[in-house]
Amino acid sequence: MKGIIRASAAIVIISAILFYGVHLLESSTATSGSGSISVYNWGEYIDPELISQFEEETGIQVIYETFDSNESMMTKIEQGGTSYDVAMPSEYAIEKMKENDLLLPIDHSKIPNLKNIDPYFLDLPFDPGNEYSIPYFWGTVGIAYNPTLLEGQTFESWDDLWNPTLEQEVILVDSAREVIGMGLNSLDYSLNSTDLRELREATDKLKTLGPNVKAIIGDEIVEMMRREEAAVAVTWSGQAADMMWINEDIDYSVPEEGSNLWFDNMIIPSTAGNIDGAHQFINFMLDAEVAAQNADYVGYSSPNAEGLKLMDPEVTGDERFYPTEEMRDRLEVYENLGLEMLGIYNELFLEFKMDMEK
């Protein structure tokens, strides 16, 4: 009888231990997302060594995927097929994602390294108080060019791209806002214009650029400029920095009529499964040493004031990539123009590309 009692007691104890263990496992899974986070970022936009470092320091595995446009990123997050924990959209996309309830508020108490960010890049109109986003990188849209292939020609104005001597020498980045925006800026219009007359005028002017355009592509721009397969590229400042690192003959300028000043930020999508891990990742990326290493690798401008102190002064003092506040005043941030107007921009961009194929 005592043996039966002892056996029964043992079963009860073992059952209690198993129940407690399952409870702990379920609690851990709920807070740590099975020890992993999914990060959704632009291509070539993080130092891979930092992902490994984060995994080693936290024990959290990073599942990393890339996107090639804000629009494709927003569509995938909205569809909800994959639960991303951190993503890096641009400012106008953040506004749209807020409107569509695709973002979770960020708990600043879990981001102590936020103190490292230059106040200039905080509390911007697209996200007052940084309720939903934390600065990652920033930069401009401008013209990268190789003067050794152009008999010393420079580019102070967007209109310089229309020079007849540049036939089949110009590459354009494959993005509607950048290309239509360039056309608008060349006419001294806002790159956020919603005036259909101005948009038509800009598109018609872009069509006259067609003979000079060699290709409209994405990340391949860097390689084509490196191999000197083209002399000029309308691109983002970080891509230009990559070109210049590979080929010292290449230069970069932002035309006098103005251009785009953009900000990419880290956000937590509303479908996130590991919110605590997402905060850990964001805080890790804001560490001064991490931010400096990441900026050196990626080539874009960092908003991390403490990180800049650890970088080469020749880099951080280069006004082509770290323009002064006075220079930034003639640049515009993309606004969320709404789905209908964005569709018009995309249609006009497609019209321009189809016209080139004639």
Coordinates of C-alpha atoms in Angstrom, one line a residue:
M1 CA 0.0 0.0 0.0
K2 CA 2.8 2.4 0.9
G3 CA 4.5 1.5 -2.4
I4 CA 1.3 2.5 -4.2
I5 CA 1.1 5.8 -2.2
R6 CA 4.8 6.5 -2.9
A7 CA 4.3 5.8 -6.6
S8 CA 1.2 8.0 -6.8
A9 CA 3.0 10.8 -5.0
A10 CA 5.9 10.5 -7.4
I11 CA 3.5 10.7 -10.4
V12 CA 1.9 13.8 -8.9
I13 CA 5.3 15.4 -8.4
I14 CA 6.6 14.5 -11.9
S15 CA 3.3 15.8 -13.4
A16 CA 3.7 19.1 -11.5
I17 CA 7.3 19.4 -12.7
L18 CA 6.3 18.7 -16.3
F19 CA 3.3 21.2 -16.1
Y20 CA 5.6 23.9 -14.6
G21 CA 8.2 23.2 -17.3
V22 CA 5.6 23.5 -20.1
H23 CA 4.4 26.7 -18.5
L24 CA 7.9 28.2 -18.5
L25 CA 8.4 27.1 -22.1
E26 CA 5.2 28.7 -23.2
S27 CA 6.0 31.9 -21.3
S28 CA 9.5 32.0 -22.9
T29 CA 8.0 31.4 -26.3
A30 CA 5.5 34.2 -25.8
T31 CA 8.2 36.7 -24.9
S32 CA 11.1 35.6 -27.1
G33 CA 9.4 34.4 -30.2
S34 CA 11.2 31.0 -30.0
G35 CA 14.5 32.9 -29.6
S36 CA 14.3 34.5 -33.1
I37 CA 13.4 37.7 -34.8
S38 CA 12.6 38.4 -38.5
V39 CA 14.2 41.5 -39.9
Y40 CA 13.0 43.0 -43.2
N41 CA 15.5 45.5 -44.8
W42 CA 16.7 47.0 -48.0
G43 CA 19.4 45.0 -49.9
E44 CA 23.0 45.6 -49.0
Y45 CA 21.9 47.7 -46.0
I46 CA 23.6 46.2 -43.0
D47 CA 27.0 44.8 -42.1
P48 CA 26.4 41.0 -41.9
E49 CA 29.0 40.8 -39.1
L50 CA 26.7 42.8 -36.9
I51 CA 23.9 40.3 -37.3
S52 CA 26.2 37.6 -36.1
Q53 CA 27.4 39.8 -33.2
F54 CA 23.8 40.4 -32.2
E55 CA 23.0 36.7 -32.2
E56 CA 26.1 36.0 -30.1
E57 CA 25.3 38.7 -27.6
T58 CA 21.6 38.0 -27.2
G59 CA 21.1 34.3 -28.2
I60 CA 18.4 35.5 -30.5
Q61 CA 18.5 34.1 -34.1
V62 CA 18.0 36.7 -36.9
I63 CA 16.0 35.6 -39.9
Y64 CA 16.9 38.3 -42.5
E65 CA 15.0 39.2 -45.7
T66 CA 15.3 42.1 -48.1
F67 CA 13.0 44.2 -50.2
D68 CA 13.6 46.5 -53.1
S69 CA 10.9 49.2 -52.6
N70 CA 8.8 50.7 -49.9
E71 CA 5.7 49.7 -51.8
S72 CA 6.6 46.0 -52.0
M73 CA 7.6 46.0 -48.3
M74 CA 4.3 47.6 -47.2
T75 CA 2.3 45.1 -49.4
K76 CA 4.0 42.1 -47.8
I77 CA 3.6 43.3 -44.3
E78 CA -0.1 44.2 -44.9
Q79 CA -0.7 40.7 -46.4
G80 CA 0.6 39.3 -43.1
G81 CA 2.0 36.1 -44.6
T82 CA 5.2 36.6 -42.7
S83 CA 5.4 38.1 -39.2
Y84 CA 8.4 40.6 -39.4
D85 CA 9.6 42.0 -36.1
V86 CA 11.7 44.9 -37.5
A87 CA 11.6 46.6 -40.8
M88 CA 13.4 49.7 -42.3
P89 CA 10.9 51.8 -44.3
S90 CA 11.4 55.4 -45.5
E91 CA 9.6 58.4 -44.0
Y92 CA 6.6 58.6 -46.4
A93 CA 6.0 54.9 -46.0
I94 CA 5.9 55.3 -42.3
E95 CA 3.1 57.8 -42.6
K96 CA 1.1 55.4 -44.8
M97 CA 1.8 52.5 -42.5
K98 CA 0.5 54.5 -39.5
E99 CA -2.7 55.3 -41.4
N100 CA -3.2 51.6 -42.1
D101 CA -2.5 50.5 -38.5
L102 CA 0.6 48.5 -39.6
L103 CA 2.9 49.8 -36.8
L104 CA 3.3 49.1 -33.1
P105 CA 4.4 51.9 -30.7
I106 CA 8.0 51.7 -29.6
D107 CA 8.8 51.6 -25.9
H108 CA 11.6 54.2 -25.5
S109 CA 12.4 52.8 -22.1
K110 CA 13.7 49.7 -23.8
I111 CA 15.9 51.8 -26.2
P112 CA 18.4 53.5 -23.9
N113 CA 20.8 54.0 -26.9
L114 CA 18.3 56.4 -28.4
K115 CA 20.3 59.1 -26.6
N116 CA 23.1 58.6 -29.2
I117 CA 20.9 60.0 -32.0
D118 CA 21.4 63.6 -33.2
P119 CA 18.3 65.6 -32.1
Y120 CA 18.1 66.9 -35.7
F121 CA 16.8 63.5 -36.8
L122 CA 14.2 63.1 -34.0
D123 CA 10.6 64.3 -33.7
L124 CA 10.3 64.8 -37.5
P125 CA 6.9 65.6 -39.0
F126 CA 6.3 62.1 -40.4
D127 CA 6.5 60.6 -36.8
P128 CA 6.2 63.2 -34.0
G129 CA 7.9 62.1 -30.9
N130 CA 9.3 59.0 -32.7
E131 CA 6.3 57.1 -31.4
Y132 CA 6.6 54.4 -34.1
S133 CA 10.1 54.8 -35.7
I134 CA 13.8 55.1 -34.8
P135 CA 16.4 56.7 -37.2
Y136 CA 18.6 54.2 -39.1
F137 CA 20.2 56.0 -42.1
W138 CA 19.6 59.2 -44.1
G139 CA 20.9 60.7 -47.3
T140 CA 20.1 62.4 -50.6
V141 CA 19.4 61.8 -54.2
G142 CA 21.9 63.2 -56.6
I143 CA 24.2 62.6 -59.6
A144 CA 27.2 60.3 -59.5
Y145 CA 29.6 60.9 -62.4
N146 CA 33.0 60.1 -63.7
P147 CA 34.6 63.3 -65.0
T148 CA 37.5 61.4 -66.6
L149 CA 35.0 59.9 -69.1
L150 CA 33.3 63.3 -69.7
E151 CA 36.2 65.6 -70.4
G152 CA 35.8 67.2 -67.0
Q153 CA 32.1 67.9 -67.2
T154 CA 30.4 68.5 -63.8
F155 CA 26.8 68.5 -62.7
E156 CA 25.6 71.6 -60.8
S157 CA 22.1 71.4 -62.4
W158 CA 19.6 68.6 -63.2
D159 CA 19.5 70.1 -66.7
D160 CA 23.1 69.1 -67.2
L161 CA 21.8 65.5 -67.7
W162 CA 20.2 66.7 -71.0
N163 CA 23.6 67.6 -72.6
P164 CA 23.6 66.0 -76.0
T165 CA 27.2 64.7 -75.5
L166 CA 25.8 62.3 -72.9
E167 CA 24.1 60.0 -75.3
Q168 CA 23.8 56.5 -73.8
E169 CA 25.9 57.6 -70.8
V170 CA 23.2 58.1 -68.1
I171 CA 21.8 55.4 -65.7
L172 CA 18.7 56.1 -63.7
V173 CA 17.6 54.4 -60.5
D174 CA 14.5 52.3 -61.0
S175 CA 12.1 54.2 -58.8
A176 CA 9.2 56.4 -59.7
R177 CA 9.5 58.9 -56.9
E178 CA 13.2 59.5 -57.6
V179 CA 12.9 59.8 -61.4
I180 CA 9.6 61.8 -61.6
G181 CA 10.9 63.9 -58.7
M182 CA 14.1 64.7 -60.7
G183 CA 11.9 65.8 -63.6
L184 CA 9.9 68.0 -61.3
N185 CA 13.0 69.5 -59.6
S186 CA 14.5 70.3 -63.0
L187 CA 11.5 72.5 -63.7
D188 CA 11.8 74.1 -60.2
Y189 CA 8.6 72.3 -59.0
S190 CA 8.3 70.4 -55.7
L191 CA 9.1 66.7 -55.9
N192 CA 5.9 66.3 -53.9
S193 CA 3.7 68.0 -56.5
T194 CA 0.2 66.8 -57.0
D195 CA -0.5 69.2 -59.8
L196 CA -1.3 67.1 -62.8
R197 CA -0.2 69.8 -65.2
E198 CA 3.2 69.9 -63.5
L199 CA 3.5 66.1 -63.5
R200 CA 2.7 66.0 -67.2
E201 CA 5.2 68.7 -68.0
A202 CA 7.9 66.8 -66.0
T203 CA 7.1 63.5 -67.7
D204 CA 7.2 65.1 -71.2
K205 CA 10.6 66.6 -70.3
L206 CA 11.9 63.2 -69.1
K207 CA 11.0 61.7 -72.4
T208 CA 13.4 64.1 -74.1
L209 CA 16.1 62.6 -71.8
G210 CA 15.6 59.2 -73.4
P211 CA 18.5 59.3 -75.9
N212 CA 20.9 59.8 -73.0
V213 CA 19.6 57.0 -70.8
K214 CA 21.5 53.8 -71.1
A215 CA 19.6 51.8 -68.4
I216 CA 17.0 52.1 -65.6
I217 CA 18.2 49.7 -62.9
G218 CA 18.6 49.1 -59.2
D219 CA 21.7 47.9 -57.2
E220 CA 23.5 47.1 -60.5
I221 CA 24.2 50.8 -60.9
V222 CA 27.3 50.5 -58.6
E223 CA 28.8 47.7 -60.7
M224 CA 28.1 49.4 -64.1
M225 CA 29.8 52.6 -62.8
R226 CA 32.7 50.7 -61.4
R227 CA 33.3 49.0 -64.8
E228 CA 32.9 52.4 -66.5
E229 CA 30.1 51.1 -68.6
A230 CA 28.3 54.5 -68.0
A231 CA 29.6 57.9 -67.0
V232 CA 26.6 59.2 -65.1
A233 CA 24.1 57.9 -62.6
V234 CA 21.1 59.4 -60.9
T235 CA 21.2 57.5 -57.6
W236 CA 21.1 57.6 -53.8
S237 CA 24.1 59.1 -51.9
G238 CA 25.0 55.7 -50.4
Q239 CA 25.3 54.0 -53.7
A240 CA 27.4 56.9 -54.9
A241 CA 29.7 56.4 -51.9
D242 CA 30.1 52.8 -52.8
M243 CA 31.1 53.8 -56.4
M244 CA 33.6 56.3 -55.1
W245 CA 35.2 53.8 -52.8
I246 CA 35.7 51.4 -55.7
N247 CA 36.6 54.0 -58.3
E248 CA 38.3 57.2 -57.0
D249 CA 37.6 59.0 -60.3
I250 CA 33.8 59.2 -59.5
D251 CA 32.3 62.2 -57.9
Y252 CA 28.8 63.1 -56.5
S253 CA 26.7 66.2 -56.4
V254 CA 23.3 67.4 -55.4
P255 CA 21.9 69.8 -58.1
E256 CA 21.3 73.4 -57.2
E257 CA 17.5 73.2 -57.9
G258 CA 17.2 70.9 -55.0
S259 CA 16.5 67.2 -54.4
N260 CA 15.3 64.6 -52.0
L261 CA 16.4 64.4 -48.4
W262 CA 15.3 61.0 -47.1
F263 CA 15.3 59.2 -43.8
D264 CA 15.1 55.4 -43.3
N265 CA 13.9 54.2 -39.9
M266 CA 13.5 51.1 -37.9
I267 CA 9.9 50.2 -37.1
I268 CA 8.0 47.3 -35.4
P269 CA 5.2 46.0 -37.7
S270 CA 1.8 45.4 -36.1
T271 CA 2.2 41.7 -36.9
A272 CA 5.5 41.3 -35.0
G273 CA 5.8 38.0 -33.0
N274 CA 8.8 38.9 -30.9
I275 CA 8.3 42.5 -29.7
D276 CA 10.9 42.3 -26.9
G277 CA 13.5 40.9 -29.4
A278 CA 12.7 43.7 -31.8
H279 CA 13.4 46.3 -29.1
Q280 CA 16.7 44.5 -28.3
F281 CA 17.7 44.6 -32.0
I282 CA 16.8 48.3 -32.4
N283 CA 18.8 49.2 -29.3
F284 CA 21.8 47.2 -30.4
M285 CA 21.8 49.0 -33.8
L286 CA 21.9 52.3 -32.0
D287 CA 25.1 51.4 -30.0
A288 CA 27.8 53.9 -31.0
E289 CA 30.4 51.3 -32.1
V290 CA 27.8 49.3 -33.9
A291 CA 26.4 52.3 -35.7
A292 CA 29.9 53.4 -36.8
Q293 CA 30.8 50.0 -38.1
N294 CA 27.5 49.8 -39.9
A295 CA 27.9 53.2 -41.5
D296 CA 31.4 52.3 -42.7
Y297 CA 30.1 49.2 -44.3
V298 CA 26.9 50.5 -45.9
G299 CA 28.2 53.9 -47.0
Y300 CA 25.1 55.9 -46.1
S301 CA 25.0 58.8 -43.6
S302 CA 24.4 57.9 -40.0
P303 CA 22.2 59.9 -37.6
N304 CA 24.1 58.5 -34.7
A305 CA 26.0 61.5 -33.2
E306 CA 28.1 59.3 -30.9
G307 CA 28.9 56.9 -33.7
L308 CA 30.1 59.7 -35.9
K309 CA 32.8 60.5 -33.3
L310 CA 34.3 57.0 -33.9
M311 CA 34.4 57.4 -37.7
D312 CA 37.0 58.8 -40.0
P313 CA 36.7 62.7 -39.9
E314 CA 37.3 62.8 -43.6
V315 CA 34.1 60.8 -44.1
T316 CA 31.9 62.6 -41.7
G317 CA 33.3 66.0 -42.8
D318 CA 32.5 65.3 -46.5
E319 CA 29.6 67.7 -47.3
R320 CA 28.6 65.6 -50.3
F321 CA 27.4 62.9 -47.9
Y322 CA 27.0 64.9 -44.7
P323 CA 25.5 68.2 -46.0
T324 CA 25.3 71.1 -43.6
E325 CA 21.9 72.2 -42.2
E326 CA 22.0 75.2 -44.5
M327 CA 22.5 72.8 -47.5
R328 CA 19.6 70.6 -46.3
D329 CA 17.2 73.5 -46.3
R330 CA 17.0 73.4 -50.1
L331 CA 16.1 69.7 -50.0
E332 CA 12.7 68.1 -49.6
V333 CA 11.5 65.1 -47.7
Y334 CA 9.1 62.8 -49.6
E335 CA 5.5 63.2 -48.4
N336 CA 2.9 60.5 -48.3
L337 CA 0.9 61.5 -51.4
G338 CA -1.8 58.9 -50.9
L339 CA -2.5 55.7 -52.9
E340 CA -4.3 57.4 -55.8
M341 CA -1.5 60.0 -56.4
L342 CA 1.2 57.4 -55.9
G343 CA -0.5 55.4 -58.7
I344 CA -0.3 58.4 -61.0
Y345 CA 3.4 58.7 -60.3
N346 CA 3.9 55.0 -61.1
E347 CA 1.8 55.3 -64.3
L348 CA 3.9 58.3 -65.5
F349 CA 7.1 56.5 -64.7
L350 CA 5.9 53.5 -66.7
E351 CA 4.9 55.8 -69.6
F352 CA 8.4 57.3 -69.6
K353 CA 10.1 53.8 -69.6
M354 CA 7.8 52.5 -72.4
D355 CA 8.6 55.7 -74.4
M356 CA 12.3 54.8 -74.2
E357 CA 11.6 51.4 -75.8
K358 CA 10.2 52.9 -79.0

